[in-house]
Coordinates of C-alpha atoms in Angstrom, one line a residue:
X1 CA -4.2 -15.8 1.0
X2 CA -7.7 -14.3 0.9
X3 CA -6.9 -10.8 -0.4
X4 CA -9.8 -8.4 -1.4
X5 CA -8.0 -5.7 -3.0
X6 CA -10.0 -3.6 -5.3
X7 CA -7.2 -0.7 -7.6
X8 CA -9.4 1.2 -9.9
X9 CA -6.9 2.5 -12.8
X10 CA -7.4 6.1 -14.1
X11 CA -7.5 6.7 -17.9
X12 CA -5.6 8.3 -19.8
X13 CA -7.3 11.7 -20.6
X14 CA -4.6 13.8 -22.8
X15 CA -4.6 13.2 -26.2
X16 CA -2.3 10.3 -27.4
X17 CA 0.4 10.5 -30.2
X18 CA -0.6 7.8 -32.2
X19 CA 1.9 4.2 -32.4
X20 CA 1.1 1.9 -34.9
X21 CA 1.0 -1.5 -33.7
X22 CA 3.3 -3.6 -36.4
X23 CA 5.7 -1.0 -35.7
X24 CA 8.8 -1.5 -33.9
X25 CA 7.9 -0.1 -30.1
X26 CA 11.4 0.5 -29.6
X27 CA 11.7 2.8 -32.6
X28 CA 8.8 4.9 -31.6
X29 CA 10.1 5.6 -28.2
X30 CA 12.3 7.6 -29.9
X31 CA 9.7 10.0 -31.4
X32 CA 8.3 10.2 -27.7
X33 CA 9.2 13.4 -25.2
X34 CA 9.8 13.3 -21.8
X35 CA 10.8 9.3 -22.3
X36 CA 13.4 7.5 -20.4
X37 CA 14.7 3.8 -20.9
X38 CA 17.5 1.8 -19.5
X39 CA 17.8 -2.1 -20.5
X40 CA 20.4 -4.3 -19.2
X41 CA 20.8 -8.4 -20.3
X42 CA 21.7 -10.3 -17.5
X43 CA 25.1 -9.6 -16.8
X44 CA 24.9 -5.9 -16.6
X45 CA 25.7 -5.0 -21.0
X46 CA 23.2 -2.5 -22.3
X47 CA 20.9 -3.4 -24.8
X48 CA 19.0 -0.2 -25.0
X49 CA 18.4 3.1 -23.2
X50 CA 16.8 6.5 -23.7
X51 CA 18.0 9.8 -22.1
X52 CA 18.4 7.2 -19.0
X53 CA 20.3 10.3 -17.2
X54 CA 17.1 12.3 -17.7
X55 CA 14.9 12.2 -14.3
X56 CA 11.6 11.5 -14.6
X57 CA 8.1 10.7 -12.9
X58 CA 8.0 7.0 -12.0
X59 CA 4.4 6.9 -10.5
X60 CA 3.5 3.3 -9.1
X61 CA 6.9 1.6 -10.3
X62 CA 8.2 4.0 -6.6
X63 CA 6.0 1.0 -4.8
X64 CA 9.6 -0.8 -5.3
X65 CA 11.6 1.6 -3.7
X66 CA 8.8 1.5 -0.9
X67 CA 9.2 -2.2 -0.4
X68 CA 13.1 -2.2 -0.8
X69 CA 13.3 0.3 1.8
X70 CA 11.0 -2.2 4.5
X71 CA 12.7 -4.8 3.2
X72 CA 16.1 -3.6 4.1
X73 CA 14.8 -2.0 7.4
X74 CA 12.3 -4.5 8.4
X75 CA 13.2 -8.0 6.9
X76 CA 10.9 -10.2 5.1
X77 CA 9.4 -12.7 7.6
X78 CA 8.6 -9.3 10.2
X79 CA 5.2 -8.7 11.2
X80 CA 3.4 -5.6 12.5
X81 CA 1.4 -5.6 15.5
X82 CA -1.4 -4.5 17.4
X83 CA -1.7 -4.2 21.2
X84 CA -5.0 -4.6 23.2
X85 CA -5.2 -3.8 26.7
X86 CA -7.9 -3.4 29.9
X87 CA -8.5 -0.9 31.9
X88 CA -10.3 -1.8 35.7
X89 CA -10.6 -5.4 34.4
X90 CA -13.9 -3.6 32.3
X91 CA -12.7 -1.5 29.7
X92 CA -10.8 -3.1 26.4
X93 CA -8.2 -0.2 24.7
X94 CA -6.8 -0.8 21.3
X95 CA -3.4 0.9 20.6
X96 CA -2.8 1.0 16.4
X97 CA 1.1 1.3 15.2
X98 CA -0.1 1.2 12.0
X99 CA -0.9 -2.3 10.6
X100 CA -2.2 -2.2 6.9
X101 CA -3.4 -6.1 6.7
X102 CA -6.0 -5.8 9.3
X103 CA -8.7 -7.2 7.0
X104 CA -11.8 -8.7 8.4
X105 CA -10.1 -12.2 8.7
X106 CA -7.3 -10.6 11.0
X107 CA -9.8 -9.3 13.2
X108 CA -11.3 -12.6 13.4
X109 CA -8.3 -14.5 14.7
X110 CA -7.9 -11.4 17.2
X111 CA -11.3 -11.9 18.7
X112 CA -10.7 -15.5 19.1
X113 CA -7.3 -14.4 20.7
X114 CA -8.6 -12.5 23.0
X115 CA -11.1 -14.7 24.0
X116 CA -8.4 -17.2 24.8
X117 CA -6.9 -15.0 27.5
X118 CA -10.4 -15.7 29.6
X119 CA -12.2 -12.2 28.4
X120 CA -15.6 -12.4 28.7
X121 CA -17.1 -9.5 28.7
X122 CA -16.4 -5.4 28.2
X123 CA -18.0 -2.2 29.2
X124 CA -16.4 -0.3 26.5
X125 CA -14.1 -0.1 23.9
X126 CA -11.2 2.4 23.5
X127 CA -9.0 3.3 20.5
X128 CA -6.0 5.1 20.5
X129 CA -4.7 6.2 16.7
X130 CA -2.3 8.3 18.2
X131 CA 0.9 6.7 16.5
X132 CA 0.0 8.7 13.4
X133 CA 0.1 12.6 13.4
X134 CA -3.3 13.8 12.6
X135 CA -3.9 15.7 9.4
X136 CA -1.1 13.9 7.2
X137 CA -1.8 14.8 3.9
X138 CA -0.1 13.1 1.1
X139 CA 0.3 15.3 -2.3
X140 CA -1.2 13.4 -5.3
X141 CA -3.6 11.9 -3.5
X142 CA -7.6 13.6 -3.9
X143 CA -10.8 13.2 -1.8
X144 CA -12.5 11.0 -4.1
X145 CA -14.0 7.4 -2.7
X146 CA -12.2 5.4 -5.3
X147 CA -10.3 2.8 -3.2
X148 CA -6.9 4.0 -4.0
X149 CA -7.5 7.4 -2.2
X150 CA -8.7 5.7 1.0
X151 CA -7.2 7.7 4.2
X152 CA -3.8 7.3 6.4
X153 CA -4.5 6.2 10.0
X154 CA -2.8 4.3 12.6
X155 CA -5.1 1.9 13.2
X156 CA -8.2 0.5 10.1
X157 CA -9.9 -2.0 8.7
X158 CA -9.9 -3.5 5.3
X159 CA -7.3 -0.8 3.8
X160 CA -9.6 1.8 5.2
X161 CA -12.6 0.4 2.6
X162 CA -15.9 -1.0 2.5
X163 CA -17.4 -3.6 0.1
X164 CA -21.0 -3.0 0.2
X165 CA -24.2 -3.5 -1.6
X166 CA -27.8 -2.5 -2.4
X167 CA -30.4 -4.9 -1.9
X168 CA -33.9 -4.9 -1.6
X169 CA -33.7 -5.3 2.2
X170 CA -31.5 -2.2 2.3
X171 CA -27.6 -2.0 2.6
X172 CA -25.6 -5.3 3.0
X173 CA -22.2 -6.1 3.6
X174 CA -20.9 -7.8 -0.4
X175 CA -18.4 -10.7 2.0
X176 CA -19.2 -12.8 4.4
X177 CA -16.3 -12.4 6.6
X178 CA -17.3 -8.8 6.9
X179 CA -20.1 -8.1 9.0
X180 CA -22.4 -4.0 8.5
X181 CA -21.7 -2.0 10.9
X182 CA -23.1 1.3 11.5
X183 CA -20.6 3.4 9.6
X184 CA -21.2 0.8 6.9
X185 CA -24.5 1.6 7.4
X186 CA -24.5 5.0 7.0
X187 CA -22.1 5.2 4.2
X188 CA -23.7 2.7 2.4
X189 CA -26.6 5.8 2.4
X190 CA -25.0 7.6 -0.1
X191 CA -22.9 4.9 -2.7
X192 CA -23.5 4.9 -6.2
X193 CA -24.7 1.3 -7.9
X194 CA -25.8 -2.3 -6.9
X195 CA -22.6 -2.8 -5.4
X196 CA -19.2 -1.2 -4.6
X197 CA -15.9 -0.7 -2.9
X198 CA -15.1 2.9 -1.4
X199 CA -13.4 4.4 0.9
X200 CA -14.5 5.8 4.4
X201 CA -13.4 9.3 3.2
X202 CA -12.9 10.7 6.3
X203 CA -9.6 9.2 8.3
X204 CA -11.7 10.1 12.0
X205 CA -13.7 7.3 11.0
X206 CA -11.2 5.3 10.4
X207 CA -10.4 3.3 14.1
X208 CA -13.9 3.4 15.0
X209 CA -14.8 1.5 11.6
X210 CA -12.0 -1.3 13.4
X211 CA -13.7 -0.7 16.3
X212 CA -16.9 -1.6 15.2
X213 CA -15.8 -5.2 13.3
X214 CA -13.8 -5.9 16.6
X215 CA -17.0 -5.7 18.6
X216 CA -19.0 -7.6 16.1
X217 CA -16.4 -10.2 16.3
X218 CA -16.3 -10.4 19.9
X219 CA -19.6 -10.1 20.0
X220 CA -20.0 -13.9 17.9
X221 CA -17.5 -15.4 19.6
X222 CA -18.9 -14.9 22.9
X223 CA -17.7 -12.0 24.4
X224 CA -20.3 -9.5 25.5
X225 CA -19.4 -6.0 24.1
X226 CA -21.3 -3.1 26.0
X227 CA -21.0 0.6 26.5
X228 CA -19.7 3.3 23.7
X229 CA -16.4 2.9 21.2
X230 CA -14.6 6.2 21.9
X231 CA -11.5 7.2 20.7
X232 CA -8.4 9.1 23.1
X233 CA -5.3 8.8 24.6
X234 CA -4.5 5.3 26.3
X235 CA -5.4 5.4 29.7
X236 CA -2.1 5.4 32.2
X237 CA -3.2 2.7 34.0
X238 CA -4.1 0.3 31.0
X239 CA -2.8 -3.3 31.6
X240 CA -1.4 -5.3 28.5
X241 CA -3.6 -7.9 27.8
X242 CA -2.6 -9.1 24.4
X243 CA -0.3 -8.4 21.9
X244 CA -1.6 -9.2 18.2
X245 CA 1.5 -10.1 15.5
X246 CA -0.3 -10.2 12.1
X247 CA -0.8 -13.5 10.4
X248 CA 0.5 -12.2 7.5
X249 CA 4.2 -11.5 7.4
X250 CA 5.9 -8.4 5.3
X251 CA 6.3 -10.6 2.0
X252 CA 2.8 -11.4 2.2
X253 CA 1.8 -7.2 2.6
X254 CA 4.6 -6.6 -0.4
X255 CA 3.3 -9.0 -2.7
X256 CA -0.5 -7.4 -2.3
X257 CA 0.5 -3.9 -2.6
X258 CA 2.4 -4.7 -5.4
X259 CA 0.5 -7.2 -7.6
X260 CA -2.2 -4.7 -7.1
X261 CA -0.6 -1.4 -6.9
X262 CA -2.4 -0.7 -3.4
X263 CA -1.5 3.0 -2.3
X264 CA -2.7 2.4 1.3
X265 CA -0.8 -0.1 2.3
X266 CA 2.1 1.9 0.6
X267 CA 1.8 5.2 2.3
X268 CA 1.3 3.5 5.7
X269 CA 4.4 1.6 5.0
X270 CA 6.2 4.7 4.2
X271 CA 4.8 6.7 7.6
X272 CA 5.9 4.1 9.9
X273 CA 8.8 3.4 8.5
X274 CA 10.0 7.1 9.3
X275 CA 8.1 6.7 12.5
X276 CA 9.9 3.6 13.2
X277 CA 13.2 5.3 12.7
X278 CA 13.0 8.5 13.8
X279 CA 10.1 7.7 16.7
X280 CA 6.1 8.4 16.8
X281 CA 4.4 9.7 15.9
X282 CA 4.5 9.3 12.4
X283 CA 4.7 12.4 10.3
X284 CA 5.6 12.8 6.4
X285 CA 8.3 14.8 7.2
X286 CA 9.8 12.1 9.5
X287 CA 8.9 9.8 6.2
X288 CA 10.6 11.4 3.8
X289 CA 13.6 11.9 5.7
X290 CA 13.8 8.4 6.4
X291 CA 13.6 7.7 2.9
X292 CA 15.7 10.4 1.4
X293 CA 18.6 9.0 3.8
X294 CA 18.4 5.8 2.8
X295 CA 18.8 6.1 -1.2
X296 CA 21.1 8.8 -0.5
X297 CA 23.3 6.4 1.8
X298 CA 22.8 2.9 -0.2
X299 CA 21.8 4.5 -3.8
X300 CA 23.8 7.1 -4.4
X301 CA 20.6 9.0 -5.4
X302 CA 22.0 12.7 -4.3
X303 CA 19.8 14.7 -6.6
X304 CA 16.3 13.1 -5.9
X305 CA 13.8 13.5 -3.1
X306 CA 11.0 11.4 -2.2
X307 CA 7.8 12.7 -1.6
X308 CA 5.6 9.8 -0.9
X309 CA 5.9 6.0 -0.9
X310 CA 2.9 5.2 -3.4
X311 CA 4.0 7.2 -6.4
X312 CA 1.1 9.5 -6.4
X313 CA 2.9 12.7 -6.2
X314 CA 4.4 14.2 -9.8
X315 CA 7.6 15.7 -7.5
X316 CA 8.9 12.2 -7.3
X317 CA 11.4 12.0 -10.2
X318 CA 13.9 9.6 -10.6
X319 CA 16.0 8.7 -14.0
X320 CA 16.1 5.3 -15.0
X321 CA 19.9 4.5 -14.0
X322 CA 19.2 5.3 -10.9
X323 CA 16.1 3.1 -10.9
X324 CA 18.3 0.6 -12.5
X325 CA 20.0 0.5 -9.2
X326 CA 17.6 -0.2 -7.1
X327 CA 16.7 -2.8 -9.2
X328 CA 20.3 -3.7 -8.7
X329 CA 19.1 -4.4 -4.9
X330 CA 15.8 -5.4 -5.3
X331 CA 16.5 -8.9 -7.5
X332 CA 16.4 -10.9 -4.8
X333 CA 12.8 -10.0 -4.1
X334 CA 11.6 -9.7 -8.2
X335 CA 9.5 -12.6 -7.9
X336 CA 7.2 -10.0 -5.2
X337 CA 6.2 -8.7 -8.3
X338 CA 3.5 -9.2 -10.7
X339 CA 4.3 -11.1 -14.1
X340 CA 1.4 -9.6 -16.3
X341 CA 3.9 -10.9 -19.1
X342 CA 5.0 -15.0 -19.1
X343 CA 8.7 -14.4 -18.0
X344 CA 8.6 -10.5 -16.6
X345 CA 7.9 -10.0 -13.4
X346 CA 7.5 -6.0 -13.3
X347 CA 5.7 -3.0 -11.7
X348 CA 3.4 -0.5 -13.7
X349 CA 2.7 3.0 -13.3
X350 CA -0.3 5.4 -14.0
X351 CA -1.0 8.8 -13.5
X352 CA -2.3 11.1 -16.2
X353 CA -0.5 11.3 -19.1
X354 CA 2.5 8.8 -17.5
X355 CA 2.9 5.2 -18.4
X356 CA 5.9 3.5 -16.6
X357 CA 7.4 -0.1 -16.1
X358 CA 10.4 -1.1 -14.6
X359 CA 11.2 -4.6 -13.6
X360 CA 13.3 -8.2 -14.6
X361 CA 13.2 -10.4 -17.6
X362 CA 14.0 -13.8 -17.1
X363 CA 16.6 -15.7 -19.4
X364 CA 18.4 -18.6 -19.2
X365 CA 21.5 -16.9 -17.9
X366 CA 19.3 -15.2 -15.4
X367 CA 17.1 -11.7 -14.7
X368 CA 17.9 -8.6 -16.9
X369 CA 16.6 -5.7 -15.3
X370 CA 15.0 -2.7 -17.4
X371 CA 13.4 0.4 -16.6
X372 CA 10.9 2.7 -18.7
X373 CA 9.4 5.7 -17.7
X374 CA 7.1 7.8 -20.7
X375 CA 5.6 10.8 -19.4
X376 CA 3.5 11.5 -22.7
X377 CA 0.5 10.5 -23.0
X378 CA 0.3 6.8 -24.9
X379 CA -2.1 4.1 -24.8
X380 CA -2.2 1.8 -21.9
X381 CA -0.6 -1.5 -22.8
X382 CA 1.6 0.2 -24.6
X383 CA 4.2 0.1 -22.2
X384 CA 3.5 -3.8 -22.4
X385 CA 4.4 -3.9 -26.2
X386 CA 7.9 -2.4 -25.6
X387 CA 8.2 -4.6 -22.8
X388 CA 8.0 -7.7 -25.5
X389 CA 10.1 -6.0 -27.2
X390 CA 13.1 -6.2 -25.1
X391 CA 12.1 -9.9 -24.0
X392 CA 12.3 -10.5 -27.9

């Protein structure tokens, strides 16, 4: 799978109580605050824990709960879709629902799609983004360009991100499978070295950067794109012409956005999944109720509410028994998660001043799950050292 996934990781910017490194990590949790840790071996006996009644902020480790939740609503081998209709046999219309894997290789295999059904030509291009309630804003999450900040919107390209860079010929497209377009273009104006990933910024830009690649592609595959992309409202009298299932099924989407922490594809999850439920379009609210319901109903969680599906937001707080059951559910599905460690498959978390991982160790009698969650400020692999620790 050709993923281009770029997560930029914050530092740590509050001062750091200072942790020897030949001393015993699992000792000097103890002198942390606001630390939380529940260990289990393999058949369920607890081999350590810290305040594990005590809720705390689980930052990116809540990306499990987000893919337990479209596990157990969706199932695994699912696949999201994206429908493509004419309008007086001239005009194309693109309806979003949401899609996060719509990277430039998707839109390739949906020009050559569509050139299958006998298109050969268009007069325009619509785009309707209207499965997702405008002005969502998620809390945590800041207007910066950085990648992981890259806006909500029912239909987008490459998680809502560009990969460009600065030539001597002027702004170019850094891949091959992604052609410049003229929001490229213009972006590419303002960004800051030889060569970067950012993201558009602004989420009205956000179907008619799809829009552009989907003409380009059409374009070299042979089908003559004319006229303006506009974005509205599907006409009433739009024909179905195609209907595009993803390539990519949900365990491929699950094991991107969390091997590399992606908050888009998280937080898009997380809107249609309450859209899904409840009907579009998709709002937070609808979200988080959808959510809240579910680890109220199959968790037990009673005292916790969900803000978000990425774990930017410091209102998520969860204690790590309950994580532990979750974990509980999700060991079926450990191996979706990244094993920075030989034998740990596990998912970080990082905000400022939080270091978290939660996760499986593997042993010959089978996974034992743990879950840590320090909100104080310590030094990055930290986290990784107590980790060892429990393997040990």
């Amino acid at each position: 799978m050709n993923l281009r996934i770029r997560l930029l990781m914050g530092c740590l910017l509050l001062p750091m109580i200072s942790l020897g490194s030949d001393t015993n990590p699992l000792k000097q949790l103890e002198q942390l605050e606001q630390t939380s840790l529940l260990a289990l071996d393999s058949r369920g006996n607890r081999i350590a824990s810290i305040a594990q009644n005590q809720t705390r902020i689980p930052a990116s480790t809540l990306k499990v709960l987000t893919a337990w939740l479209a596990i157990t609503h969706w199932g695994l081998e699912s696949r999201f879709f994206t429908d493509f209709y004419l309008v007086n046999n001239r005009f194309l219309w693109v309806k979003g629902y949401g899609d996060p894997f719509l990277v430039s290789e998707e839109i390739d295999l949906i020009a050559l799609a569509l050139k299958k059904t006998g298109l050969k030509q268009i007069q325009g291009l619509g785009l309707d983004e209207q499965f997702f309630a405008a002005n969502i804003q998620i809390d945590g999450q800041s207007s910066s360009t950085n990648p992981y900040d890259a806006p909500l919107a029912a239909l987008s390209a490459n998680f809502n991100t560009l990969y460009l860079q600065r030539t001597p010929s002027g702004i170019q497209s850094a891949e091959p499978q992604t052609p410049l377009t003229a929001i490229g273009k213009t972006l590419g104006k303002s960004m800051q070295g030889k060569k970067t990933r950012f993201n558009i910024q602004d989420r009205r830009l956000s179907s008619r950067y799809f829009g552009e690649l989907l003409a380009s592609k059409m374009n070299s595959h042979g089908i003559k794109t004319f006229g303006d992309i506009y974005t509205d409202k599907l006409p009433s009298n739009a024909k179905l012409l195609y209907r595009h299932y993803n390539s990519h099924p949900l365990s491929d989407v699950l094991k991107a956005m969390l091997q590399y922490s992606t908050n888009f594809i998280a937080n898009q999850l997380f809107l249609m999944l309450g859209a899904d439920y409840y009907g579009a379009p998709a709002t937070l609210e609808k979200a988080q109720r959808f959510a809240n319901l579910q680890v109220k109903t199959h968790l037990g969680w009673n005292d916790v509410y969900i803000q978000e599906g990425a774990g930017l937001s410091r209102k998520n707080k969860i204690s790590a028994t309950q994580f532990m059951e979750l974990l509980h559910q999700f060991q079926p599905y450990r191996k979706l998660l990244a094993s920075k460690i030989r034998g740990i498959y596990g998912k970080t978390g990082t905000l400022n001043g939080v270091s978290c991982y939660a996760g499986f160790i593997e042993s010959p009698s089978g996974p034992a799950p743990f879950a840590l969650f320090i909100n104080s400020p310590v030094p990055y692999n930290y986290r990784m050292r107590v980790a060892r620790a429990l393997q040990r």
